[in-house]
Amino acid sequence: MAYSKKVVDKFENTLNNPEAFKVGRFDPKDENVGTGMVGAPACGDVMKLQIKCEPKGNTHVIKDVKFKTYGCGSAIASSSELVEMLIGKTLEEAKAIKNIEIVEALELPPIKIHCSVLAEDSIKQAIEDYEAKQ
Amino acid sequence: MSTQSTIYLDYASTTPVDPTVASKMMEFLTPDGEFGNPASRSHRFGWKADEAVEEARSHVANLVNCDPREIVWTSGATEADNLAIKGVARFYKSKGNHIITSKIEHKAVLDPCRQLEREGFEVTYLDPDEKGIISASAVQDAIKDTTVLVSIMHVNNELGTVNDIAKIGEITRKNGSFFHVDAAQSTGKVEIDLDKMSIDLMSFSAHKTYGPKGIGALYVRRKPRVRLEALIHGGGHERGMRSGTLATHQIVGMGEAFRIAKEEMKKDSLKISKIHEKFLEKVKEIDHVYINGDLKNKVPNILNVSFNFVEGESLIMGLKDIAVSSGSACTSASLEPSYVLRALGRKDELAHSSIRFSFGRFTSDDDVTNTLDILGNVVHRLRELSPLWEMHLDGIDLDKVEWNMH
């Protein structure tokens, strides 16, 4: 698998410095936290994304994010890339993030596009979970 | 993956050419060497090349105890497998249309079998047991009057498991079926005595045994005689079974590699068994590792391990200074995890998390020590990143989770 330098760097940085790259977890019961988990071990990738939000005006803003990912190098790099995009965004802005932005940012090869789709789905689910709690 | 690998633990994929072999090959290329065409009967250039080819043929025959006249040069084990399977099936198709092979064969055996299915043959794909062994009784149960060919590998390339080809040969001989064995992974690792065993065809590769890539051989038994339909026509080389000018330097390389293999087999085995023992002992200290294959019945140069809760490709990326292979889907173009591990009935997630370590003649103690250090560390860090590991630590049974399938 020929990965771009961006995927390799993102993967290695996340692995070597997990805290700085937002690896971890929030209490899923916290009402300010939304959790999304997509994928299946049998398919080779599972992504868990948590957002911590606070109300701002008539919307909510993502203040912090935590994630954990089981999967190939590009799945881990894709989640890490997504996490960076999320902080400071309103929920509306976060919902508008498309997998293609991750594909482009990391120069993912075609066979790895599903990793970015998984990332997009994880944020949608996390937002749904958060909104259900409000 | 653009990694600068410093430690090579992928000998089952290919081996470096032994320097002795490489220098011998050099003698058969340049104007000051023996560059002649072995098929040239009219001058000494041809005679000298032919002599070298025949000497190499005896070295190959000598390693597996057969007659040199039973060795046919091919471009590698893939061609040898193709020639044996398609060649015999097509030649004897009036005798029967049934073929038996196994689900854990190399693609070089499975794909020719698929092709024969398209040509009207019926193929039975045997299941291995949960350790990865194809039992003689499975062959016995599947064999029938119309079985023209049975093809079972000697040593499995992913697991290192060793099949009892002597016993399977007894069954096929009794039934009057031809028996082909893919021995690409076993030369120089396991004793092979074709004189004692009822094997009709056997495929060999040079580059898994410290020879060059692009050369292999097929053993074709003379007594009782095995005939086959050639795949490549043009000139009638190799008694019509494989036309094309013989690649003298490649053949000499394979011969020299197999000569050394015979000489060094005991020494190599002893050294690699020690490495295997040390590796196994240390790798078992990591939590939730599973050894794939049969520890009691496998070659020590291959060790296949699943690291639960970690995906194989990410592990390979984490082990960037170590060259290994994975059964993970993500390292292949197909997105399917290893068909070999799946055939054992392993859960898909364990197939996804498998790594094949393979050791060889040039593996040092330091290579092993350093790999084990890095391995423990990377597995730990990837688990810190893994939601599955977190769930496992929380006491959640992953088999009972309803996954949001993608």
XYZ file of C-alpha atoms in Angstrom:
540
model
C 0.000 0.000 0.000
C 1.559 3.233 -1.099
C 0.430 5.883 1.347
C 1.070 9.571 1.036
C 3.570 11.079 3.423
C 0.599 12.857 5.017
C -1.063 9.595 6.045
C 2.193 8.172 7.359
C 3.018 11.329 9.321
C -0.471 11.662 10.742
C -0.491 8.010 11.777
C 2.934 8.162 13.382
C 2.309 11.440 15.167
C -0.950 10.127 16.586
C 0.696 6.919 17.704
C 3.686 8.664 19.269
C 1.795 11.458 20.939
C -1.747 10.216 21.571
C -2.782 12.869 24.077
C -1.821 15.781 21.879
C -3.795 14.167 19.079
C -6.915 13.759 21.209
C -6.803 10.047 21.773
C -8.861 9.177 24.830
C -12.384 9.215 26.126
C -15.003 11.328 27.860
C -17.639 9.965 30.160
C -20.337 8.943 27.682
C -23.040 9.711 30.275
C -21.983 13.362 30.529
C -24.848 15.327 28.993
C -22.434 17.603 27.186
C -20.876 14.622 25.447
C -22.043 12.930 22.257
C -20.623 9.555 21.286
C -20.548 7.928 17.877
C -19.161 4.493 17.112
C -19.156 3.009 13.628
C -17.633 -0.002 11.891
C -17.155 -3.588 13.061
C -14.148 -5.633 14.158
C -14.915 -8.245 11.510
C -14.560 -5.585 8.826
C -11.229 -4.443 10.199
C -12.165 -0.995 11.427
C -14.062 0.546 14.330
C -14.064 4.277 15.011
C -15.272 5.840 18.232
C -15.655 9.590 18.283
C -16.772 11.756 21.204
C -17.561 15.434 21.100
C -17.895 17.747 24.091
C -20.094 20.716 23.267
C -21.516 23.805 24.855
C -24.408 26.021 23.847
C -23.555 29.192 21.972
C -26.346 31.499 20.836
C -28.990 29.333 19.227
C -26.579 26.532 18.433
C -23.864 24.430 20.087
C -20.131 24.536 19.600
C -17.688 21.621 19.757
C -15.225 22.515 22.488
C -13.238 19.312 22.644
C -13.027 15.934 20.944
C -11.695 12.501 21.877
C -11.383 9.448 19.708
C -10.172 5.895 19.526
C -9.787 3.908 16.344
C -9.121 0.273 15.570
C -8.154 -0.105 11.952
C -5.539 0.276 9.311
C -3.102 3.169 9.197
C -5.342 5.297 7.028
C -8.356 4.717 9.291
C -6.347 6.002 12.235
C -5.008 8.926 10.197
C -8.529 9.746 8.926
C -9.982 9.897 12.440
C -7.122 12.023 13.625
C -7.582 14.382 10.668
C -11.313 14.659 11.327
C -10.756 15.448 14.990
C -8.616 18.418 14.039
C -11.316 19.725 11.729
C -13.988 19.557 14.431
C -12.740 21.678 17.289
C -14.401 25.091 17.422
C -17.033 24.219 14.831
C -20.770 24.597 15.416
C -22.824 21.427 15.076
C -24.169 22.686 11.749
C -20.671 23.236 10.442
C -19.585 19.818 11.710
C -22.530 18.130 10.000
C -21.482 19.737 6.747
C -18.027 18.073 6.795
C -17.770 15.644 3.905
C -15.494 12.653 3.641
C -13.912 14.114 0.520
C -12.279 16.800 2.672
C -10.444 14.071 4.566
C -9.569 12.271 1.334
C -8.037 15.452 -0.022
C -6.270 16.474 3.173
C -4.567 13.084 3.482
C -4.365 12.231 -0.226
C -5.984 8.860 0.501
C -5.642 6.228 -2.221
C -8.988 5.168 -3.797
C -9.075 1.824 -1.986
C -8.936 3.663 1.364
C -11.806 6.067 0.760
C -14.051 3.977 2.999
C -11.889 5.095 5.951
C -12.956 8.671 5.337
C -16.605 7.626 4.970
C -16.340 5.909 8.319
C -14.980 9.134 9.823
C -17.848 11.154 8.333
C -20.373 8.678 9.731
C -18.817 8.779 13.179
C -19.280 12.533 13.511
C -22.889 12.305 12.285
C -23.607 9.674 14.925
C -21.867 11.617 17.668
C -23.915 14.711 16.872
C -27.141 12.685 16.840
C -26.286 11.272 20.242
C -25.516 14.708 21.605
C -28.677 16.245 20.223
C -30.795 13.447 21.649
C -29.502 14.387 25.099
C -30.413 18.072 24.826
C 4.330 1.843 2.369
C 7.458 3.915 1.984
C 9.381 2.684 4.958
C 13.074 2.097 5.328
C 13.016 -1.361 6.785
C 16.118 -2.319 8.623
C 15.205 -5.702 10.060
C 14.079 -8.308 7.537
C 11.676 -10.907 8.953
C 9.864 -11.785 5.754
C 11.916 -14.756 4.533
C 8.765 -16.691 3.618
C 8.038 -13.973 1.089
C 11.495 -14.097 -0.424
C 15.076 -14.599 0.692
C 18.163 -12.675 -0.300
C 20.414 -14.516 -2.731
C 23.263 -16.150 -0.868
C 26.452 -14.272 -1.873
C 28.075 -17.574 -2.930
C 25.125 -18.153 -5.254
C 25.303 -14.644 -6.711
C 28.997 -14.929 -7.541
C 28.462 -18.286 -9.199
C 25.653 -16.794 -11.302
C 27.986 -14.033 -12.460
C 30.157 -16.631 -14.168
C 27.423 -17.335 -16.701
C 26.596 -13.916 -18.093
C 29.472 -11.884 -19.474
C 31.786 -12.375 -22.511
C 34.538 -13.741 -20.276
C 32.066 -16.181 -18.700
C 30.085 -19.161 -19.929
C 27.309 -17.242 -21.632
C 26.460 -19.857 -24.266
C 23.051 -21.260 -25.052
C 22.786 -24.703 -23.429
C 20.819 -25.854 -26.485
C 23.753 -25.101 -28.837
C 25.131 -28.532 -29.650
C 27.777 -27.432 -32.137
C 30.369 -25.561 -30.059
C 31.981 -25.398 -26.659
C 29.998 -22.320 -25.547
C 26.870 -24.439 -25.714
C 28.518 -27.514 -24.238
C 29.843 -25.583 -21.233
C 26.463 -23.973 -20.542
C 24.755 -27.338 -20.893
C 27.196 -28.879 -18.460
C 26.413 -26.167 -15.918
C 22.666 -26.648 -16.384
C 22.980 -30.405 -15.878
C 25.134 -29.964 -12.813
C 22.508 -27.621 -11.369
C 19.824 -30.177 -12.209
C 21.691 -32.787 -10.169
C 21.960 -30.412 -7.210
C 18.201 -29.888 -7.245
C 17.564 -33.618 -7.655
C 20.023 -34.371 -4.892
C 18.211 -32.205 -2.346
C 14.943 -34.084 -2.851
C 16.391 -37.494 -3.744
C 15.148 -37.996 -7.268
C 16.656 -38.618 -10.696
C 17.961 -35.420 -12.365
C 16.001 -36.417 -15.471
C 12.837 -35.876 -13.434
C 13.536 -32.150 -13.006
C 12.004 -29.663 -15.457
C 13.117 -26.032 -15.240
C 10.364 -23.421 -15.046
C 10.207 -19.692 -14.355
C 9.258 -20.335 -10.745
C 6.929 -22.291 -8.499
C 3.874 -20.552 -9.974
C 4.683 -21.871 -13.433
C 5.547 -25.281 -11.992
C 2.162 -25.406 -10.229
C 0.386 -24.370 -13.427
C 2.269 -26.909 -15.513
C 1.610 -29.731 -13.062
C -2.078 -29.030 -12.492
C -3.262 -27.921 -15.907
C -0.763 -30.163 -17.684
C -1.833 -33.386 -15.961
C -5.557 -32.598 -15.843
C -5.671 -31.800 -19.552
C -3.513 -34.754 -20.589
C -5.542 -37.279 -18.611
C -8.991 -35.708 -18.956
C -10.356 -38.832 -20.590
C -9.517 -40.715 -17.368
C -11.448 -38.476 -15.010
C -12.502 -34.919 -14.352
C -12.227 -34.652 -10.582
C -9.471 -32.752 -8.779
C -8.835 -32.435 -5.051
C -6.982 -29.536 -3.488
C -7.317 -27.525 -0.278
C -8.615 -24.120 0.772
C -5.223 -23.086 2.125
C -3.195 -23.639 -1.035
C -1.229 -20.808 -2.589
C -3.039 -18.846 -5.302
C -0.660 -20.459 -7.806
C -2.540 -23.711 -7.142
C -6.030 -22.318 -6.527
C -6.185 -20.178 -9.649
C -5.217 -22.980 -12.072
C -7.872 -25.127 -10.344
C -10.446 -22.380 -10.916
C -9.401 -22.288 -14.553
C -9.908 -26.052 -14.826
C -13.380 -25.649 -13.332
C -14.153 -23.311 -16.195
C -12.917 -26.055 -18.539
C -15.384 -28.531 -17.070
C -13.409 -30.156 -14.244
C -14.959 -30.660 -10.837
C -12.739 -29.447 -7.965
C -13.064 -30.343 -4.285
C -11.473 -27.791 -1.931
C -10.652 -29.502 1.356
C -10.961 -27.670 4.664
C -7.956 -27.695 6.976
C -8.409 -28.547 10.645
C -8.392 -25.620 13.069
C -4.591 -25.791 13.242
C -4.165 -25.527 9.485
C -3.374 -29.132 8.622
C -4.876 -30.994 5.670
C -5.330 -34.505 6.979
C -4.795 -37.655 4.961
C -8.241 -38.808 6.057
C -9.819 -35.735 4.468
C -8.165 -36.736 1.193
C -9.307 -40.327 1.679
C -12.900 -39.206 2.191
C -12.922 -36.989 -0.893
C -11.130 -39.236 -3.357
C -13.179 -41.111 -5.962
C -12.779 -43.134 -9.147
C -12.818 -40.040 -11.300
C -10.135 -38.227 -9.251
C -7.359 -37.587 -11.714
C -5.234 -35.258 -9.587
C -4.702 -34.307 -5.947
C -2.714 -31.150 -5.184
C -1.761 -30.469 -1.568
C 1.036 -28.195 -0.389
C 3.897 -29.425 1.760
C 4.422 -26.372 3.994
C 1.795 -23.648 4.173
C 3.238 -20.241 3.344
C 1.213 -18.275 5.888
C 1.237 -20.655 8.835
C 4.276 -22.845 8.316
C 2.186 -25.946 8.997
C 3.477 -29.194 7.486
C 1.154 -31.671 5.794
C 1.821 -35.409 5.831
C 2.524 -35.764 2.125
C 3.936 -39.275 2.510
C 0.647 -40.516 3.876
C -1.461 -38.624 1.343
C 0.739 -40.114 -1.399
C -0.150 -43.624 -0.281
C -3.827 -42.830 -0.686
C -3.496 -41.246 -4.123
C -1.236 -44.009 -5.441
C -3.644 -46.683 -4.264
C -6.471 -44.873 -6.023
C -4.505 -44.365 -9.225
C -4.686 -40.571 -8.947
C -1.713 -38.312 -9.572
C -0.354 -36.399 -6.594
C 1.143 -32.929 -6.932
C 2.857 -31.154 -4.028
C 3.734 -27.471 -3.914
C 7.029 -27.505 -2.032
C 7.970 -23.850 -2.526
C 8.225 -23.288 1.242
C 9.812 -26.547 2.291
C 13.101 -26.950 0.412
C 16.021 -26.591 2.773
C 13.640 -26.637 5.745
C 12.077 -30.083 5.722
C 13.644 -33.325 4.537
C 12.133 -34.451 1.220
C 12.755 -37.960 -0.092
C 10.952 -38.459 -3.377
C 12.363 -41.958 -3.702
C 10.506 -43.034 -0.569
C 7.275 -41.110 -1.162
C 4.531 -41.717 -3.705
C 4.537 -38.222 -5.101
C 4.175 -37.701 -8.843
C 4.820 -33.992 -9.224
C 6.476 -31.425 -6.987
C 6.964 -27.682 -7.479
C 10.085 -25.842 -6.361
C 11.097 -22.215 -6.154
C 14.666 -20.899 -5.982
C 14.034 -17.583 -4.303
C 12.565 -18.998 -1.088
C 15.804 -20.913 -0.573
C 18.467 -18.201 -1.105
C 18.445 -18.510 -4.881
C 17.382 -15.946 -7.475
C 13.830 -14.973 -8.386
C 12.459 -16.031 -11.766
C 13.534 -19.655 -11.632
C 11.934 -22.793 -10.321
C 11.456 -26.407 -11.246
C 8.863 -29.116 -11.505
C 9.622 -32.680 -10.531
C 7.846 -35.057 -12.918
C 8.077 -38.726 -11.918
C 9.408 -41.204 -14.494
C 8.384 -44.460 -12.791
C 5.444 -44.781 -12.821
C 5.509 -42.317 -15.637
C 3.621 -39.053 -15.463
C 2.782 -37.275 -18.682
C 1.508 -33.783 -19.125
C 0.376 -31.327 -21.715
C 2.873 -28.487 -22.086
C 1.757 -24.916 -21.476
C 4.562 -23.304 -23.473
C 5.485 -24.560 -26.924
C 8.428 -23.636 -29.083
C 11.637 -25.599 -29.493
C 10.817 -28.623 -27.378
C 13.260 -27.870 -24.567
C 12.983 -29.851 -21.348
C 11.751 -32.896 -23.249
C 8.881 -30.930 -24.686
C 7.431 -30.078 -21.315
C 8.711 -26.519 -21.201
C 10.078 -24.787 -24.270
C 12.238 -21.699 -24.196
C 15.989 -21.093 -24.001
C 17.212 -22.116 -20.596
C 18.288 -19.236 -18.368
C 21.714 -20.625 -17.549
C 22.648 -18.104 -14.850
C 19.287 -18.482 -13.090
C 19.479 -22.261 -13.261
C 23.042 -22.276 -11.977
C 21.869 -19.999 -9.165
C 19.064 -22.357 -8.211
C 21.382 -25.352 -8.367
C 23.972 -23.690 -6.159
C 21.285 -22.519 -3.717
C 19.879 -26.044 -3.444
C 23.379 -27.520 -3.074
C 24.000 -25.160 -0.159
C 20.528 -25.899 1.222
C 21.382 -29.564 1.494
C 24.709 -28.794 3.134
C 23.338 -26.202 5.544
C 19.920 -27.644 6.314
C 20.864 -28.980 9.758
C 22.768 -25.856 10.728
C 20.052 -23.530 9.439
C 17.330 -25.503 11.203
C 19.145 -25.505 14.496
C 19.784 -21.787 14.375
C 16.256 -20.913 13.268
C 14.672 -23.218 15.853
C 16.493 -21.290 18.571
C 15.313 -17.988 17.154
C 11.768 -19.321 16.949
C 11.850 -20.544 20.522
C 13.052 -17.204 21.839
C 10.585 -15.260 19.719
C 7.660 -17.417 20.749
C 8.482 -17.229 24.423
C 8.682 -13.433 24.366
C 5.706 -12.827 22.117
C 3.526 -14.903 24.441
C 4.288 -12.424 27.222
C 2.110 -9.908 25.390
C -1.544 -10.179 26.485
C -4.124 -11.640 24.126
C -1.877 -13.013 21.430
C -2.902 -16.085 19.483
C -0.523 -18.320 17.606
C -2.043 -19.341 14.281
C -1.128 -22.765 13.006
C 0.160 -25.854 14.711
C 3.155 -25.367 16.975
C 3.691 -29.114 17.125
C 3.673 -29.538 13.395
C 5.233 -26.617 11.633
C 8.516 -25.276 10.328
C 10.292 -22.968 12.778
C 11.055 -20.304 10.186
C 7.421 -19.154 10.025
C 5.468 -17.849 13.014
C 1.997 -16.409 12.499
C 0.594 -14.414 15.397
C -2.668 -12.535 15.919
C -2.582 -9.566 18.261
C -6.164 -9.192 19.350
C -7.689 -5.681 19.406
C -5.027 -4.386 17.012
C -5.420 -4.288 13.244
C -2.597 -5.883 11.291
C -1.839 -3.183 8.787
C -1.594 -0.491 11.451
C 0.733 -2.801 13.343
C 2.908 -3.180 10.267
C 2.952 0.603 9.876
C 3.888 0.925 13.529
C 6.682 -1.591 13.014
C 8.125 0.552 10.276
C 11.701 -0.584 10.779
C 10.754 -4.243 10.570
C 9.726 -6.009 7.363
C 6.911 -8.512 8.003
C 3.695 -9.616 6.289
C 0.120 -9.448 7.469
C -3.037 -11.428 6.830
C -4.913 -8.205 7.245
C -7.282 -7.189 4.475
C -5.827 -3.728 4.432
C -2.479 -4.860 3.102
C -4.111 -6.477 0.116
C -6.074 -4.953 -2.721
C -9.081 -7.157 -2.056
C -10.180 -5.818 1.358
C -10.684 -9.444 2.422
C -8.640 -10.801 5.309
C -6.388 -13.806 4.735
C -8.351 -16.678 3.190
C -5.965 -19.078 4.892
C -6.776 -17.827 8.392
C -10.471 -17.724 7.566
C -10.306 -21.335 6.413
C -9.099 -22.262 9.912
C -12.348 -20.878 11.248
C -10.582 -17.995 12.968
C -12.812 -15.019 13.613
C -12.340 -12.321 10.989
C -10.991 -9.908 13.565
C -8.194 -12.309 14.428
C -7.406 -12.695 10.744
C -7.284 -8.909 10.460
C -4.832 -8.740 13.347
C -2.396 -11.368 12.158
C 1.282 -10.878 11.408
C 3.582 -13.421 9.805
C 7.143 -13.319 11.083
C 9.544 -15.426 9.062
C 13.165 -15.990 9.914
C 16.128 -17.104 7.852
C 19.792 -17.821 7.449
C 20.794 -14.191 7.933
C 18.534 -13.376 10.897
C 20.642 -12.329 13.879
C 19.982 -12.507 17.595
C 19.941 -8.716 17.673
C 17.254 -8.654 14.965
C 15.060 -10.770 17.194
C 15.750 -8.847 20.396
C 15.133 -5.493 18.730
C 11.973 -6.683 17.014
C 10.532 -7.994 20.253
C 11.246 -4.692 22.028
C 9.607 -2.638 19.313
C 6.726 -5.079 18.929
C 5.682 -4.992 22.589
C 5.792 -1.231 22.565
C 3.810 -0.734 19.345
C 1.139 -3.281 20.280
C 0.709 -1.478 23.600
C 0.389 1.912 21.929
C -2.041 0.711 19.277
C -4.193 -0.828 21.978
C -4.260 2.512 23.793
C -5.701 3.802 20.533
C -8.154 0.936 20.105
C -11.802 1.283 21.158
C -11.977 -2.532 21.185
C -9.236 -2.773 23.780
C -11.026 -0.136 25.884
C -14.281 -2.107 25.673
C -12.446 -5.285 26.545
C -10.932 -3.628 29.637
C -14.422 -2.436 30.580
C -15.508 -6.061 30.582
C -17.644 -5.828 27.455
C -17.968 -9.046 25.445
C -17.189 -7.897 21.914
C -19.019 -10.877 20.445
C -22.261 -9.621 21.954
C -22.014 -6.065 20.690
C -24.330 -5.098 17.878
C -21.914 -3.472 15.495
C -22.907 -0.681 13.239
C -21.748 -2.539 10.150
C -20.350 -0.371 7.501
